[in-house]
PDB file of N, CA and C in Angstrom:
ATOM      1  N   UNK A   1      -3.831  17.385 -10.232  1.00 72.00           N
ATOM      2  CA  UNK A   1      -3.804  17.490  -8.785  1.00 72.00           C
ATOM      3  C   UNK A   1      -3.691  16.100  -8.151  1.00 72.00           C
ATOM      4  N   UNK A   2      -4.425  15.125  -8.710  1.00 83.00           N
ATOM      5  CA  UNK A   2      -4.433  13.789  -8.136  1.00 83.00           C
ATOM      6  C   UNK A   2      -3.070  13.121  -8.267  1.00 83.00           C
ATOM      7  N   UNK A   3      -2.362  13.392  -9.366  1.00 88.00           N
ATOM      8  CA  UNK A   3      -1.029  12.809  -9.545  1.00 88.00           C
ATOM      9  C   UNK A   3      -0.022  13.400  -8.569  1.00 88.00           C
ATOM     10  N   UNK A   4      -0.211  14.638  -8.188  1.00 93.00           N
ATOM     11  CA  UNK A   4       0.661  15.258  -7.198  1.00 93.00           C
ATOM     12  C   UNK A   4       0.457  14.598  -5.847  1.00 93.00           C
ATOM     13  N   UNK A   5      -0.793  14.317  -5.503  1.00 91.00           N
ATOM     14  CA  UNK A   5      -1.096  13.653  -4.239  1.00 91.00           C
ATOM     15  C   UNK A   5      -0.489  12.256  -4.220  1.00 91.00           C
ATOM     16  N   UNK A   6      -0.593  11.526  -5.318  1.00 92.00           N
ATOM     17  CA  UNK A   6      -0.018  10.190  -5.396  1.00 92.00           C
ATOM     18  C   UNK A   6       1.507  10.254  -5.257  1.00 92.00           C
ATOM     19  N   UNK A   7       2.140  11.221  -5.888  1.00 92.00           N
ATOM     20  CA  UNK A   7       3.583  11.391  -5.762  1.00 92.00           C
ATOM     21  C   UNK A   7       4.007  11.707  -4.341  1.00 92.00           C
ATOM     22  N   UNK A   8       3.244  12.561  -3.667  1.00 93.00           N
ATOM     23  CA  UNK A   8       3.553  12.882  -2.272  1.00 93.00           C
ATOM     24  C   UNK A   8       3.364  11.669  -1.361  1.00 93.00           C
ATOM     25  N   UNK A   9       2.343  10.866  -1.632  1.00 93.00           N
ATOM     26  CA  UNK A   9       2.118   9.671  -0.827  1.00 93.00           C
ATOM     27  C   UNK A   9       3.252   8.673  -1.027  1.00 93.00           C
ATOM     28  N   UNK A  10       3.752   8.545  -2.253  1.00 93.00           N
ATOM     29  CA  UNK A  10       4.874   7.640  -2.506  1.00 93.00           C
ATOM     30  C   UNK A  10       6.125   8.129  -1.784  1.00 93.00           C
ATOM     31  N   UNK A  11       6.388   9.421  -1.839  1.00 94.00           N
ATOM     32  CA  UNK A  11       7.560   9.971  -1.135  1.00 94.00           C
ATOM     33  C   UNK A  11       7.418   9.802   0.377  1.00 94.00           C
ATOM     34  N   UNK A  12       6.226  10.066   0.904  1.00 93.00           N
ATOM     35  CA  UNK A  12       5.990   9.887   2.330  1.00 93.00           C
ATOM     36  C   UNK A  12       6.071   8.414   2.712  1.00 93.00           C
ATOM     37  N   UNK A  13       5.669   7.545   1.819  1.00 93.00           N
ATOM     38  CA  UNK A  13       5.755   6.110   2.073  1.00 93.00           C
ATOM     39  C   UNK A  13       7.200   5.641   2.179  1.00 93.00           C
ATOM     40  N   UNK A  14       8.081   6.215   1.378  1.00 93.00           N
ATOM     41  CA  UNK A  14       9.502   5.891   1.499  1.00 93.00           C
ATOM     42  C   UNK A  14      10.053   6.315   2.852  1.00 93.00           C
ATOM     43  N   UNK A  15       9.682   7.495   3.302  1.00 92.00           N
ATOM     44  CA  UNK A  15      10.147   7.986   4.601  1.00 92.00           C
ATOM     45  C   UNK A  15       9.592   7.121   5.728  1.00 92.00           C
ATOM     46  N   UNK A  16       8.310   6.810   5.659  1.00 91.00           N
ATOM     47  CA  UNK A  16       7.685   5.990   6.694  1.00 91.00           C
ATOM     48  C   UNK A  16       8.267   4.577   6.675  1.00 91.00           C
ATOM     49  N   UNK A  17       8.625   4.069   5.491  1.00 88.00           N
ATOM     50  CA  UNK A  17       9.245   2.753   5.405  1.00 88.00           C
ATOM     51  C   UNK A  17      10.574   2.686   6.117  1.00 88.00           C
ATOM     52  N   UNK A  18      11.352   3.735   6.008  1.00 88.00           N
ATOM     53  CA  UNK A  18      12.631   3.781   6.713  1.00 88.00           C
ATOM     54  C   UNK A  18      12.401   3.911   8.222  1.00 88.00           C
ATOM     55  N   UNK A  19      11.438   4.708   8.609  1.00 88.00           N
ATOM     56  CA  UNK A  19      11.149   4.880  10.030  1.00 88.00           C
ATOM     57  C   UNK A  19      10.581   3.592  10.627  1.00 88.00           C
ATOM     58  N   UNK A  20       9.742   2.880   9.873  1.00 84.00           N
ATOM     59  CA  UNK A  20       9.153   1.634  10.380  1.00 84.00           C
ATOM     60  C   UNK A  20      10.220   0.573  10.588  1.00 84.00           C
ATOM     61  N   UNK A  21      11.261   0.594   9.788  1.00 81.00           N
ATOM     62  CA  UNK A  21      12.349  -0.364   9.967  1.00 81.00           C
ATOM     63  C   UNK A  21      13.188  -0.037  11.188  1.00 81.00           C
ATOM     64  N   UNK A  22      13.054   1.158  11.723  1.00 80.00           N
ATOM     65  CA  UNK A  22      13.805   1.552  12.905  1.00 80.00           C
ATOM     66  C   UNK A  22      12.973   1.409  14.179  1.00 80.00           C
ATOM     67  N   UNK A  23      12.012   0.502  14.155  1.00 73.00           N
ATOM     68  CA  UNK A  23      11.170   0.168  15.320  1.00 73.00           C
ATOM     69  C   UNK A  23      10.329   1.340  15.817  1.00 73.00           C
ATOM     70  N   UNK A  24       9.864   2.169  14.941  1.00 74.00           N
ATOM     71  CA  UNK A  24       8.941   3.247  15.306  1.00 74.00           C
ATOM     72  C   UNK A  24       7.534   2.738  15.006  1.00 74.00           C
ATOM     73  N   UNK A  25       6.836   2.249  16.009  1.00 74.00           N
ATOM     74  CA  UNK A  25       5.580   1.526  15.835  1.00 74.00           C
ATOM     75  C   UNK A  25       4.464   2.350  15.190  1.00 74.00           C
ATOM     76  N   UNK A  26       4.297   3.641  15.497  1.00 82.00           N
ATOM     77  CA  UNK A  26       3.231   4.385  14.813  1.00 82.00           C
ATOM     78  C   UNK A  26       3.423   4.458  13.291  1.00 82.00           C
ATOM     79  N   UNK A  27       4.628   4.271  12.823  1.00 85.00           N
ATOM     80  CA  UNK A  27       4.845   4.284  11.380  1.00 85.00           C
ATOM     81  C   UNK A  27       4.172   3.095  10.712  1.00 85.00           C
ATOM     82  N   UNK A  28       3.987   2.000  11.439  1.00 85.00           N
ATOM     83  CA  UNK A  28       3.275   0.860  10.874  1.00 85.00           C
ATOM     84  C   UNK A  28       1.820   1.200  10.584  1.00 85.00           C
ATOM     85  N   UNK A  29       1.229   2.032  11.400  1.00 87.00           N
ATOM     86  CA  UNK A  29      -0.149   2.475  11.144  1.00 87.00           C
ATOM     87  C   UNK A  29      -0.261   3.236   9.835  1.00 87.00           C
ATOM     88  N   UNK A  30       0.699   4.103   9.588  1.00 90.00           N
ATOM     89  CA  UNK A  30       0.704   4.823   8.322  1.00 90.00           C
ATOM     90  C   UNK A  30       0.963   3.876   7.155  1.00 90.00           C
ATOM     91  N   UNK A  31       1.780   2.860   7.392  1.00 91.00           N
ATOM     92  CA  UNK A  31       2.048   1.877   6.350  1.00 91.00           C
ATOM     93  C   UNK A  31       0.770   1.138   5.989  1.00 91.00           C
ATOM     94  N   UNK A  32      -0.028   0.795   6.986  1.00 91.00           N
ATOM     95  CA  UNK A  32      -1.298   0.123   6.714  1.00 91.00           C
ATOM     96  C   UNK A  32      -2.249   1.028   5.941  1.00 91.00           C
ATOM     97  N   UNK A  33      -2.271   2.318   6.290  1.00 93.00           N
ATOM     98  CA  UNK A  33      -3.115   3.264   5.548  1.00 93.00           C
ATOM     99  C   UNK A  33      -2.656   3.406   4.095  1.00 93.00           C
ATOM    100  N   UNK A  34      -1.341   3.405   3.889  1.00 94.00           N
ATOM    101  CA  UNK A  34      -0.823   3.517   2.530  1.00 94.00           C
ATOM    102  C   UNK A  34      -1.127   2.265   1.715  1.00 94.00           C
ATOM    103  N   UNK A  35      -1.188   1.113   2.364  1.00 94.00           N
ATOM    104  CA  UNK A  35      -1.571  -0.106   1.650  1.00 94.00           C
ATOM    105  C   UNK A  35      -3.022  -0.033   1.194  1.00 94.00           C
ATOM    106  N   UNK A  36      -3.892   0.472   2.042  1.00 95.00           N
ATOM    107  CA  UNK A  36      -5.290   0.637   1.646  1.00 95.00           C
ATOM    108  C   UNK A  36      -5.406   1.669   0.529  1.00 95.00           C
ATOM    109  N   UNK A  37      -4.646   2.748   0.630  1.00 95.00           N
ATOM    110  CA  UNK A  37      -4.632   3.763  -0.425  1.00 95.00           C
ATOM    111  C   UNK A  37      -4.146   3.163  -1.748  1.00 95.00           C
ATOM    112  N   UNK A  38      -3.162   2.252  -1.669  1.00 95.00           N
ATOM    113  CA  UNK A  38      -2.658   1.596  -2.879  1.00 95.00           C
ATOM    114  C   UNK A  38      -3.750   0.765  -3.534  1.00 95.00           C
ATOM    115  N   UNK A  39      -4.553   0.089  -2.741  1.00 95.00           N
ATOM    116  CA  UNK A  39      -5.663  -0.676  -3.302  1.00 95.00           C
ATOM    117  C   UNK A  39      -6.690   0.207  -3.986  1.00 95.00           C
ATOM    118  N   UNK A  40      -6.965   1.340  -3.387  1.00 95.00           N
ATOM    119  CA  UNK A  40      -7.950   2.264  -3.960  1.00 95.00           C
ATOM    120  C   UNK A  40      -7.449   2.852  -5.279  1.00 95.00           C
ATOM    121  N   UNK A  41      -6.209   3.319  -5.313  1.00 95.00           N
ATOM    122  CA  UNK A  41      -5.719   3.915  -6.559  1.00 95.00           C
ATOM    123  C   UNK A  41      -5.440   2.845  -7.605  1.00 95.00           C
ATOM    124  N   UNK A  42      -5.148   1.624  -7.172  1.00 94.00           N
ATOM    125  CA  UNK A  42      -5.005   0.531  -8.129  1.00 94.00           C
ATOM    126  C   UNK A  42      -6.324   0.226  -8.805  1.00 94.00           C
ATOM    127  N   UNK A  43      -7.398   0.248  -8.053  1.00 94.00           N
ATOM    128  CA  UNK A  43      -8.724   0.013  -8.615  1.00 94.00           C
ATOM    129  C   UNK A  43      -9.125   1.132  -9.572  1.00 94.00           C
ATOM    130  N   UNK A  44      -8.662   2.349  -9.305  1.00 93.00           N
ATOM    131  CA  UNK A  44      -8.996   3.474 -10.165  1.00 93.00           C
ATOM    132  C   UNK A  44      -8.160   3.520 -11.433  1.00 93.00           C
ATOM    133  N   UNK A  45      -7.122   2.667 -11.524  1.00 90.00           N
ATOM    134  CA  UNK A  45      -6.371   2.579 -12.760  1.00 90.00           C
ATOM    135  C   UNK A  45      -4.941   3.080 -12.707  1.00 90.00           C
ATOM    136  N   UNK A  46      -4.504   3.603 -11.588  1.00 93.00           N
ATOM    137  CA  UNK A  46      -3.117   4.055 -11.450  1.00 93.00           C
ATOM    138  C   UNK A  46      -2.268   2.864 -10.992  1.00 93.00           C
ATOM    139  N   UNK A  47      -2.049   1.923 -11.896  1.00 93.00           N
ATOM    140  CA  UNK A  47      -1.472   0.634 -11.538  1.00 93.00           C
ATOM    141  C   UNK A  47      -0.006   0.722 -11.146  1.00 93.00           C
ATOM    142  N   UNK A  48       0.784   1.484 -11.868  1.00 94.00           N
ATOM    143  CA  UNK A  48       2.209   1.569 -11.552  1.00 94.00           C
ATOM    144  C   UNK A  48       2.431   2.201 -10.176  1.00 94.00           C
ATOM    145  N   UNK A  49       1.712   3.258  -9.901  1.00 94.00           N
ATOM    146  CA  UNK A  49       1.828   3.908  -8.590  1.00 94.00           C
ATOM    147  C   UNK A  49       1.352   2.981  -7.479  1.00 94.00           C
ATOM    148  N   UNK A  50       0.276   2.259  -7.730  1.00 95.00           N
ATOM    149  CA  UNK A  50      -0.248   1.334  -6.721  1.00 95.00           C
ATOM    150  C   UNK A  50       0.731   0.199  -6.465  1.00 95.00           C
ATOM    151  N   UNK A  51       1.339  -0.321  -7.502  1.00 95.00           N
ATOM    152  CA  UNK A  51       2.309  -1.393  -7.318  1.00 95.00           C
ATOM    153  C   UNK A  51       3.549  -0.905  -6.578  1.00 95.00           C
ATOM    154  N   UNK A  52       3.971   0.321  -6.856  1.00 95.00           N
ATOM    155  CA  UNK A  52       5.111   0.886  -6.124  1.00 95.00           C
ATOM    156  C   UNK A  52       4.775   1.028  -4.641  1.00 95.00           C
ATOM    157  N   UNK A  53       3.564   1.498  -4.338  1.00 95.00           N
ATOM    158  CA  UNK A  53       3.161   1.647  -2.947  1.00 95.00           C
ATOM    159  C   UNK A  53       3.071   0.296  -2.244  1.00 95.00           C
ATOM    160  N   UNK A  54       2.515  -0.695  -2.928  1.00 95.00           N
ATOM    161  CA  UNK A  54       2.412  -2.023  -2.327  1.00 95.00           C
ATOM    162  C   UNK A  54       3.805  -2.584  -2.057  1.00 95.00           C
ATOM    163  N   UNK A  55       4.710  -2.416  -2.999  1.00 95.00           N
ATOM    164  CA  UNK A  55       6.071  -2.928  -2.829  1.00 95.00           C
ATOM    165  C   UNK A  55       6.784  -2.254  -1.663  1.00 95.00           C
ATOM    166  N   UNK A  56       6.752  -0.933  -1.627  1.00 94.00           N
ATOM    167  CA  UNK A  56       7.449  -0.188  -0.577  1.00 94.00           C
ATOM    168  C   UNK A  56       6.879  -0.531   0.790  1.00 94.00           C
ATOM    169  N   UNK A  57       5.565  -0.567   0.901  1.00 93.00           N
ATOM    170  CA  UNK A  57       4.955  -0.795   2.206  1.00 93.00           C
ATOM    171  C   UNK A  57       5.057  -2.248   2.650  1.00 93.00           C
ATOM    172  N   UNK A  58       5.079  -3.182   1.709  1.00 92.00           N
ATOM    173  CA  UNK A  58       5.301  -4.574   2.082  1.00 92.00           C
ATOM    174  C   UNK A  58       6.710  -4.752   2.635  1.00 92.00           C
ATOM    175  N   UNK A  59       7.679  -4.128   2.001  1.00 91.00           N
ATOM    176  CA  UNK A  59       9.042  -4.180   2.534  1.00 91.00           C
ATOM    177  C   UNK A  59       9.137  -3.530   3.908  1.00 91.00           C
ATOM    178  N   UNK A  60       8.415  -2.434   4.101  1.00 90.00           N
ATOM    179  CA  UNK A  60       8.452  -1.760   5.400  1.00 90.00           C
ATOM    180  C   UNK A  60       7.859  -2.642   6.492  1.00 90.00           C
ATOM    181  N   UNK A  61       6.803  -3.372   6.177  1.00 89.00           N
ATOM    182  CA  UNK A  61       6.188  -4.257   7.165  1.00 89.00           C
ATOM    183  C   UNK A  61       7.103  -5.438   7.458  1.00 89.00           C
ATOM    184  N   UNK A  62       7.692  -5.999   6.433  1.00 87.00           N
ATOM    185  CA  UNK A  62       8.572  -7.145   6.641  1.00 87.00           C
ATOM    186  C   UNK A  62       9.845  -6.758   7.400  1.00 87.00           C
ATOM    187  N   UNK A  63      10.333  -5.555   7.205  1.00 86.00           N
ATOM    188  CA  UNK A  63      11.565  -5.109   7.858  1.00 86.00           C
ATOM    189  C   UNK A  63      11.330  -4.591   9.272  1.00 86.00           C
ATOM    190  N   UNK A  64      10.080  -4.372   9.624  1.00 85.00           N
ATOM    191  CA  UNK A  64       9.797  -3.800  10.931  1.00 85.00           C
ATOM    192  C   UNK A  64       9.984  -4.837  12.036  1.00 85.00           C
ATOM    193  N   UNK A  65      10.721  -4.487  13.066  1.00 83.00           N
ATOM    194  CA  UNK A  65      10.882  -5.430  14.171  1.00 83.00           C
ATOM    195  C   UNK A  65       9.619  -5.581  15.014  1.00 83.00           C
ATOM    196  N   UNK A  66       8.685  -4.667  14.882  1.00 76.00           N
ATOM    197  CA  UNK A  66       7.442  -4.747  15.635  1.00 76.00           C
ATOM    198  C   UNK A  66       6.524  -5.853  15.162  1.00 76.00           C
ATOM    199  N   UNK A  67       6.724  -6.349  13.956  1.00 78.00           N
ATOM    200  CA  UNK A  67       5.863  -7.393  13.423  1.00 78.00           C
ATOM    201  C   UNK A  67       6.185  -8.747  14.048  1.00 78.00           C
ATOM    202  N   UNK A  68       7.362  -8.875  14.658  1.00 77.00           N
ATOM    203  CA  UNK A  68       7.754 -10.138  15.286  1.00 77.00           C
ATOM    204  C   UNK A  68       6.921 -10.429  16.535  1.00 77.00           C
ATOM    205  N   UNK A  69       6.388  -9.423  17.172  1.00 78.00           N
ATOM    206  CA  UNK A  69       5.573  -9.588  18.374  1.00 78.00           C
ATOM    207  C   UNK A  69       4.085  -9.631  18.058  1.00 78.00           C
ATOM    208  N   UNK A  70       3.724  -9.933  16.831  1.00 78.00           N
ATOM    209  CA  UNK A  70       2.336  -9.881  16.405  1.00 78.00           C
ATOM    210  C   UNK A  70       1.546 -11.073  16.960  1.00 78.00           C
ATOM    211  N   UNK A  71       0.305 -10.798  17.311  1.00 84.00           N
ATOM    212  CA  UNK A  71      -0.590 -11.854  17.756  1.00 84.00           C
ATOM    213  C   UNK A  71      -1.392 -12.362  16.564  1.00 84.00           C
ATOM    214  N   UNK A  72      -2.192 -13.380  16.799  1.00 85.00           N
ATOM    215  CA  UNK A  72      -2.978 -13.962  15.721  1.00 85.00           C
ATOM    216  C   UNK A  72      -4.018 -12.974  15.193  1.00 85.00           C
ATOM    217  N   UNK A  73      -4.609 -12.174  16.070  1.00 86.00           N
ATOM    218  CA  UNK A  73      -5.615 -11.206  15.623  1.00 86.00           C
ATOM    219  C   UNK A  73      -4.985 -10.085  14.796  1.00 86.00           C
ATOM    220  N   UNK A  74      -3.787  -9.660  15.167  1.00 83.00           N
ATOM    221  CA  UNK A  74      -3.137  -8.612  14.381  1.00 83.00           C
ATOM    222  C   UNK A  74      -2.666  -9.157  13.034  1.00 83.00           C
ATOM    223  N   UNK A  75      -2.273 -10.417  12.979  1.00 85.00           N
ATOM    224  CA  UNK A  75      -1.911 -11.017  11.697  1.00 85.00           C
ATOM    225  C   UNK A  75      -3.138 -11.193  10.803  1.00 85.00           C
ATOM    226  N   UNK A  76      -4.305 -11.451  11.408  1.00 90.00           N
ATOM    227  CA  UNK A  76      -5.546 -11.534  10.631  1.00 90.00           C
ATOM    228  C   UNK A  76      -5.904 -10.168  10.054  1.00 90.00           C
ATOM    229  N   UNK A  77      -5.687  -9.116  10.848  1.00 90.00           N
ATOM    230  CA  UNK A  77      -5.925  -7.767  10.341  1.00 90.00           C
ATOM    231  C   UNK A  77      -4.964  -7.446   9.201  1.00 90.00           C
ATOM    232  N   UNK A  78      -3.730  -7.875   9.352  1.00 89.00           N
ATOM    233  CA  UNK A  78      -2.730  -7.653   8.313  1.00 89.00           C
ATOM    234  C   UNK A  78      -3.114  -8.374   7.024  1.00 89.00           C
ATOM    235  N   UNK A  79      -3.643  -9.586   7.149  1.00 91.00           N
ATOM    236  CA  UNK A  79      -4.106 -10.320   5.965  1.00 91.00           C
ATOM    237  C   UNK A  79      -5.266  -9.600   5.291  1.00 91.00           C
ATOM    238  N   UNK A  80      -6.146  -9.001   6.070  1.00 93.00           N
ATOM    239  CA  UNK A  80      -7.251  -8.232   5.496  1.00 93.00           C
ATOM    240  C   UNK A  80      -6.774  -6.998   4.766  1.00 93.00           C
ATOM    241  N   UNK A  81      -5.808  -6.313   5.334  1.00 93.00           N
ATOM    242  CA  UNK A  81      -5.265  -5.110   4.693  1.00 93.00           C
ATOM    243  C   UNK A  81      -4.546  -5.479   3.399  1.00 93.00           C
ATOM    244  N   UNK A  82      -3.775  -6.569   3.429  1.00 94.00           N
ATOM    245  CA  UNK A  82      -3.096  -7.005   2.211  1.00 94.00           C
ATOM    246  C   UNK A  82      -4.092  -7.442   1.136  1.00 94.00           C
ATOM    247  N   UNK A  83      -5.208  -8.042   1.543  1.00 94.00           N
ATOM    248  CA  UNK A  83      -6.195  -8.437   0.538  1.00 94.00           C
ATOM    249  C   UNK A  83      -6.857  -7.225  -0.099  1.00 94.00           C
ATOM    250  N   UNK A  84      -7.032  -6.150   0.665  1.00 94.00           N
ATOM    251  CA  UNK A  84      -7.563  -4.912   0.074  1.00 94.00           C
ATOM    252  C   UNK A  84      -6.558  -4.329  -0.910  1.00 94.00           C
ATOM    253  N   UNK A  85      -5.288  -4.307  -0.528  1.00 95.00           N
ATOM    254  CA  UNK A  85      -4.253  -3.718  -1.386  1.00 95.00           C
ATOM    255  C   UNK A  85      -4.088  -4.525  -2.671  1.00 95.00           C
ATOM    256  N   UNK A  86      -3.843  -5.815  -2.539  1.00 94.00           N
ATOM    257  CA  UNK A  86      -3.625  -6.633  -3.730  1.00 94.00           C
ATOM    258  C   UNK A  86      -4.906  -6.823  -4.523  1.00 94.00           C
ATOM    259  N   UNK A  87      -6.049  -6.896  -3.836  1.00 95.00           N
ATOM    260  CA  UNK A  87      -7.326  -7.020  -4.535  1.00 95.00           C
ATOM    261  C   UNK A  87      -7.643  -5.796  -5.368  1.00 95.00           C
ATOM    262  N   UNK A  88      -7.370  -4.609  -4.832  1.00 95.00           N
ATOM    263  CA  UNK A  88      -7.598  -3.384  -5.595  1.00 95.00           C
ATOM    264  C   UNK A  88      -6.720  -3.309  -6.827  1.00 95.00           C
ATOM    265  N   UNK A  89      -5.472  -3.734  -6.685  1.00 95.00           N
ATOM    266  CA  UNK A  89      -4.571  -3.727  -7.843  1.00 95.00           C
ATOM    267  C   UNK A  89      -5.039  -4.744  -8.885  1.00 95.00           C
ATOM    268  N   UNK A  90      -5.432  -5.913  -8.437  1.00 95.00           N
ATOM    269  CA  UNK A  90      -5.889  -6.937  -9.388  1.00 95.00           C
ATOM    270  C   UNK A  90      -7.179  -6.535 -10.087  1.00 95.00           C
ATOM    271  N   UNK A  91      -8.099  -5.924  -9.363  1.00 95.00           N
ATOM    272  CA  UNK A  91      -9.320  -5.445 -10.008  1.00 95.00           C
ATOM    273  C   UNK A  91      -9.013  -4.317 -10.995  1.00 95.00           C
ATOM    274  N   UNK A  92      -8.031  -3.482 -10.660  1.00 94.00           N
ATOM    275  CA  UNK A  92      -7.613  -2.433 -11.590  1.00 94.00           C
ATOM    276  C   UNK A  92      -7.005  -3.007 -12.849  1.00 94.00           C
ATOM    277  N   UNK A  93      -6.215  -4.078 -12.710  1.00 94.00           N
ATOM    278  CA  UNK A  93      -5.644  -4.743 -13.887  1.00 94.00           C
ATOM    279  C   UNK A  93      -6.757  -5.332 -14.737  1.00 94.00           C
ATOM    280  N   UNK A  94      -7.733  -5.950 -14.082  1.00 94.00           N
ATOM    281  CA  UNK A  94      -8.864  -6.537 -14.817  1.00 94.00           C
ATOM    282  C   UNK A  94      -9.656  -5.461 -15.560  1.00 94.00           C
ATOM    283  N   UNK A  95      -9.847  -4.314 -14.908  1.00 93.00           N
ATOM    284  CA  UNK A  95     -10.560  -3.209 -15.557  1.00 93.00           C
ATOM    285  C   UNK A  95      -9.785  -2.686 -16.755  1.00 93.00           C
ATOM    286  N   UNK A  96      -8.464  -2.536 -16.612  1.00 91.00           N
ATOM    287  CA  UNK A  96      -7.656  -2.042 -17.727  1.00 91.00           C
ATOM    288  C   UNK A  96      -7.633  -3.037 -18.891  1.00 91.00           C
ATOM    289  N   UNK A  97      -7.595  -4.320 -18.587  1.00 92.00           N
ATOM    290  CA  UNK A  97      -7.616  -5.317 -19.663  1.00 92.00           C
ATOM    291  C   UNK A  97      -8.966  -5.322 -20.372  1.00 92.00           C
ATOM    292  N   UNK A  98     -10.043  -5.122 -19.618  1.00 91.00           N
ATOM    293  CA  UNK A  98     -11.374  -5.075 -20.237  1.00 91.00           C
ATOM    294  C   UNK A  98     -11.505  -3.838 -21.126  1.00 91.00           C
ATOM    295  N   UNK A  99     -10.927  -2.717 -20.708  1.00 87.00           N
ATOM    296  CA  UNK A  99     -10.993  -1.497 -21.521  1.00 87.00           C
ATOM    297  C   UNK A  99     -10.135  -1.642 -22.770  1.00 87.00           C
ATOM    298  N   UNK A 100      -9.022  -2.339 -22.655  1.00 83.00           N
ATOM    299  CA  UNK A 100      -8.118  -2.494 -23.791  1.00 83.00           C
ATOM    300  C   UNK A 100      -8.629  -3.450 -24.843  1.00 83.00           C
ATOM    301  N   UNK A 101      -9.434  -4.436 -24.435  1.00 80.00           N
ATOM    302  CA  UNK A 101      -9.928  -5.426 -25.397  1.00 80.00           C
ATOM    303  C   UNK A 101     -11.182  -4.969 -26.113  1.00 80.00           C
ATOM    304  N   UNK A 102     -11.811  -3.898 -25.633  1.00 67.00           N
ATOM    305  CA  UNK A 102     -13.053  -3.411 -26.266  1.00 67.00           C
ATOM    306  C   UNK A 102     -12.789  -2.719 -27.580  1.00 67.00           C
TER     307      UNK A 102
END
């Protein structure tokens, strides 16, 4: 069941990524939620899915024209969200390496 949810989130992330590139600002909110979700599933060990989500959503944020009007506080929030996403993936990698070396 959990793998089905991850697959649906990846498919929805692709759709939201295309919409975010077309200046649809609410899609950026979903992109931020998907980045946090990527950190959580990366920490749980679904590394490939988490990396795919981080990649897709990072491209969606970079391609969005709404990010050009960002203020310093919104960029600080973006840095926090990215640290959750990449931190979760890195902790998941560390956990998998610890399990593999035992």
